[in-house]
Amino acid sequence: QVQLVETGGGLVQAGGSLRLSCAASGRTASRYALGWFRQTPGKERYFLARITSGGNTYYADSVKGRFTIARDNAKNTVSLQINSLKPEDTAVYYCAADSRGWFLRAGTVDEYDYWGQGTQVTVSS
């Protein structure tokens, strides 16, 4: 079992930066791949980035160069650094855990086993 709690959301001006964090707890948390998604009202949850248990990363094309995912297995945390924020980045951001710790692809929402509660990011212009 894995529990996930996101923090770090808030109100940021366009062009700024934000770092989201997700604390993972559970006996086998270090064996899971961890991903970040975001969702706005009326839209499906959208994949952003994934990091495997070994630290390999995979990004959606739309966020390459601006978003960076990293994990600290010693602390059981995963972060998402977002630079050059745009108003369209406004969304609820979620972290998720996938038992396929080696899998270096986006993965669908249904393929992730556990989800955090989400943290709101609002970007003003």
mmCIF file of C-alpha atoms in Angstrom:
data_model
loop_
_atom_site.group_PDB
_atom_site.id
_atom_site.type_symbol
_atom_site.label_atom_id
_atom_site.label_comp_id
_atom_site.label_asym_id
_atom_site.label_seq_id
_atom_site.Cartn_x
_atom_site.Cartn_y
_atom_site.Cartn_z
ATOM 1 C CA GLN A 1 0.000 0.000 0.000
ATOM 2 C CA VAL A 2 1.184 3.494 -0.880
ATOM 3 C CA GLN A 3 -0.153 6.799 0.383
ATOM 4 C CA LEU A 4 0.619 10.035 -1.451
ATOM 5 C CA VAL A 5 0.286 13.639 -0.283
ATOM 6 C CA GLU A 6 0.984 16.593 -2.591
ATOM 7 C CA THR A 7 2.101 20.005 -1.370
ATOM 8 C CA GLY A 8 3.463 23.189 -2.891
ATOM 9 C CA GLY A 9 0.576 24.527 -4.931
ATOM 10 C CA GLY A 10 -0.465 28.140 -4.831
ATOM 11 C CA LEU A 11 -0.978 31.359 -6.749
ATOM 12 C CA VAL A 12 1.928 32.356 -9.002
ATOM 13 C CA GLN A 13 2.357 35.012 -11.669
ATOM 14 C CA ALA A 14 3.022 33.984 -15.258
ATOM 15 C CA GLY A 15 6.724 33.541 -15.902
ATOM 16 C CA GLY A 16 7.438 32.432 -12.374
ATOM 17 C CA SER A 17 8.449 29.055 -11.031
ATOM 18 C CA LEU A 18 6.945 26.581 -8.625
ATOM 19 C CA ARG A 19 8.091 23.345 -7.050
ATOM 20 C CA LEU A 20 5.514 20.737 -6.127
ATOM 21 C CA SER A 21 6.313 17.894 -3.776
ATOM 22 C CA CYS A 22 4.698 14.568 -3.069
ATOM 23 C CA ALA A 23 5.438 12.493 -0.014
ATOM 24 C CA ALA A 24 5.015 8.755 -0.501
ATOM 25 C CA SER A 25 4.622 6.368 2.377
ATOM 26 C CA GLY A 26 4.348 2.620 2.482
ATOM 27 C CA ARG A 27 6.587 -0.386 2.764
ATOM 28 C CA THR A 28 7.119 -0.771 -0.999
ATOM 29 C CA ALA A 29 6.900 2.858 -2.117
ATOM 30 C CA SER A 30 10.476 2.901 -3.418
ATOM 31 C CA ARG A 31 9.646 0.149 -5.921
ATOM 32 C CA TYR A 32 6.905 2.168 -7.641
ATOM 33 C CA ALA A 33 7.217 4.494 -10.574
ATOM 34 C CA LEU A 34 5.821 7.911 -9.695
ATOM 35 C CA GLY A 35 3.996 10.255 -12.014
ATOM 36 C CA TRP A 36 2.510 13.731 -12.125
ATOM 37 C CA PHE A 37 -0.808 14.596 -13.755
ATOM 38 C CA ARG A 38 -3.006 17.662 -13.863
ATOM 39 C CA GLN A 39 -6.709 18.208 -14.349
ATOM 40 C CA THR A 40 -8.998 21.160 -14.984
ATOM 41 C CA PRO A 41 -12.803 21.198 -14.635
ATOM 42 C CA GLY A 42 -14.518 19.338 -17.452
ATOM 43 C CA LYS A 43 -11.327 17.738 -18.753
ATOM 44 C CA GLU A 44 -9.670 14.378 -18.283
ATOM 45 C CA ARG A 45 -6.619 13.983 -16.115
ATOM 46 C CA TYR A 46 -3.562 14.796 -18.245
ATOM 47 C CA PHE A 47 -0.156 13.115 -17.973
ATOM 48 C CA LEU A 48 2.853 15.330 -17.334
ATOM 49 C CA ALA A 49 5.871 13.326 -16.209
ATOM 50 C CA ARG A 50 6.952 9.969 -14.829
ATOM 51 C CA ILE A 51 10.032 8.707 -13.028
ATOM 52 C CA THR A 52 10.882 5.030 -12.608
ATOM 53 C CA SER A 53 12.115 3.343 -9.481
ATOM 54 C CA GLY A 54 15.615 3.599 -10.964
ATOM 55 C CA GLY A 55 15.353 7.321 -11.675
ATOM 56 C CA ASN A 56 14.713 7.315 -15.421
ATOM 57 C CA THR A 57 12.325 10.029 -16.577
ATOM 58 C CA TYR A 58 9.680 10.423 -19.253
ATOM 59 C CA TYR A 59 7.815 13.626 -20.118
ATOM 60 C CA ALA A 60 4.823 14.658 -22.139
ATOM 61 C CA ASP A 61 6.014 16.532 -25.220
ATOM 62 C CA SER A 62 4.054 19.593 -24.186
ATOM 63 C CA VAL A 63 6.049 20.104 -20.985
ATOM 64 C CA LYS A 64 9.562 19.100 -22.022
ATOM 65 C CA GLY A 65 12.042 21.809 -21.155
ATOM 66 C CA ARG A 66 9.833 23.489 -18.545
ATOM 67 C CA PHE A 67 8.988 20.648 -16.166
ATOM 68 C CA THR A 68 11.480 18.518 -14.263
ATOM 69 C CA ILE A 69 10.580 15.462 -12.214
ATOM 70 C CA ALA A 70 12.903 14.066 -9.560
ATOM 71 C CA ARG A 71 12.721 11.644 -6.672
ATOM 72 C CA ASP A 72 14.555 11.100 -3.440
ATOM 73 C CA ASN A 73 14.192 7.463 -2.465
ATOM 74 C CA ALA A 74 15.798 8.037 0.915
ATOM 75 C CA LYS A 75 12.996 10.469 1.783
ATOM 76 C CA ASN A 76 10.313 8.781 -0.333
ATOM 77 C CA THR A 77 9.445 12.001 -2.102
ATOM 78 C CA VAL A 78 8.927 13.031 -5.703
ATOM 79 C CA SER A 79 8.995 16.616 -6.925
ATOM 80 C CA LEU A 80 7.873 18.515 -9.988
ATOM 81 C CA GLN A 81 9.758 21.699 -10.796
ATOM 82 C CA ILE A 82 7.775 23.965 -13.097
ATOM 83 C CA ASN A 83 9.477 26.914 -14.771
ATOM 84 C CA SER A 84 8.137 29.686 -16.995
ATOM 85 C CA LEU A 85 4.619 29.198 -15.727
ATOM 86 C CA LYS A 86 1.781 30.005 -18.098
ATOM 87 C CA PRO A 87 -1.896 30.695 -17.350
ATOM 88 C CA GLU A 88 -2.775 27.423 -19.075
ATOM 89 C CA ASP A 89 -0.797 25.594 -16.384
ATOM 90 C CA THR A 90 -3.599 26.402 -13.953
ATOM 91 C CA ALA A 91 -4.982 23.083 -12.733
ATOM 92 C CA VAL A 92 -5.119 20.648 -9.871
ATOM 93 C CA TYR A 93 -1.879 18.670 -9.861
ATOM 94 C CA TYR A 94 -1.793 15.050 -8.730
ATOM 95 C CA CYS A 95 0.963 12.578 -8.039
ATOM 96 C CA ALA A 96 0.388 8.888 -8.598
ATOM 97 C CA ALA A 97 2.173 5.585 -8.051
ATOM 98 C CA ASP A 98 2.471 2.698 -10.520
ATOM 99 C CA SER A 99 3.615 -0.731 -9.376
ATOM 100 C CA ARG A 100 5.418 -1.168 -12.711
ATOM 101 C CA GLY A 101 8.475 0.557 -11.364
ATOM 102 C CA TRP A 102 10.573 -0.100 -14.471
ATOM 103 C CA PHE A 103 8.074 1.148 -17.068
ATOM 104 C CA LEU A 104 9.374 4.177 -18.972
ATOM 105 C CA ARG A 105 6.228 5.437 -20.662
ATOM 106 C CA ALA A 106 3.425 7.746 -19.635
ATOM 107 C CA GLY A 107 0.955 5.105 -18.553
ATOM 108 C CA THR A 108 -2.777 5.724 -18.495
ATOM 109 C CA VAL A 109 -4.719 6.956 -15.493
ATOM 110 C CA ASP A 110 -6.155 3.483 -14.959
ATOM 111 C CA GLU A 111 -2.682 1.950 -14.848
ATOM 112 C CA TYR A 112 -1.671 3.879 -11.738
ATOM 113 C CA ASP A 113 -2.496 2.179 -8.476
ATOM 114 C CA TYR A 114 -2.545 5.061 -5.996
ATOM 115 C CA TRP A 115 -3.291 8.782 -6.150
ATOM 116 C CA GLY A 116 -2.781 11.788 -3.953
ATOM 117 C CA GLN A 117 -5.535 14.273 -3.148
ATOM 118 C CA GLY A 118 -4.184 16.947 -5.491
ATOM 119 C CA THR A 119 -2.842 20.457 -5.013
ATOM 120 C CA GLN A 120 -4.167 23.560 -6.762
ATOM 121 C CA VAL A 121 -1.854 25.625 -8.963
ATOM 122 C CA THR A 122 -3.187 28.945 -10.213
ATOM 123 C CA VAL A 123 -1.165 31.076 -12.625
ATOM 124 C CA SER A 124 -2.188 34.696 -13.046
ATOM 125 C CA SER A 125 -1.367 36.870 -16.040
#
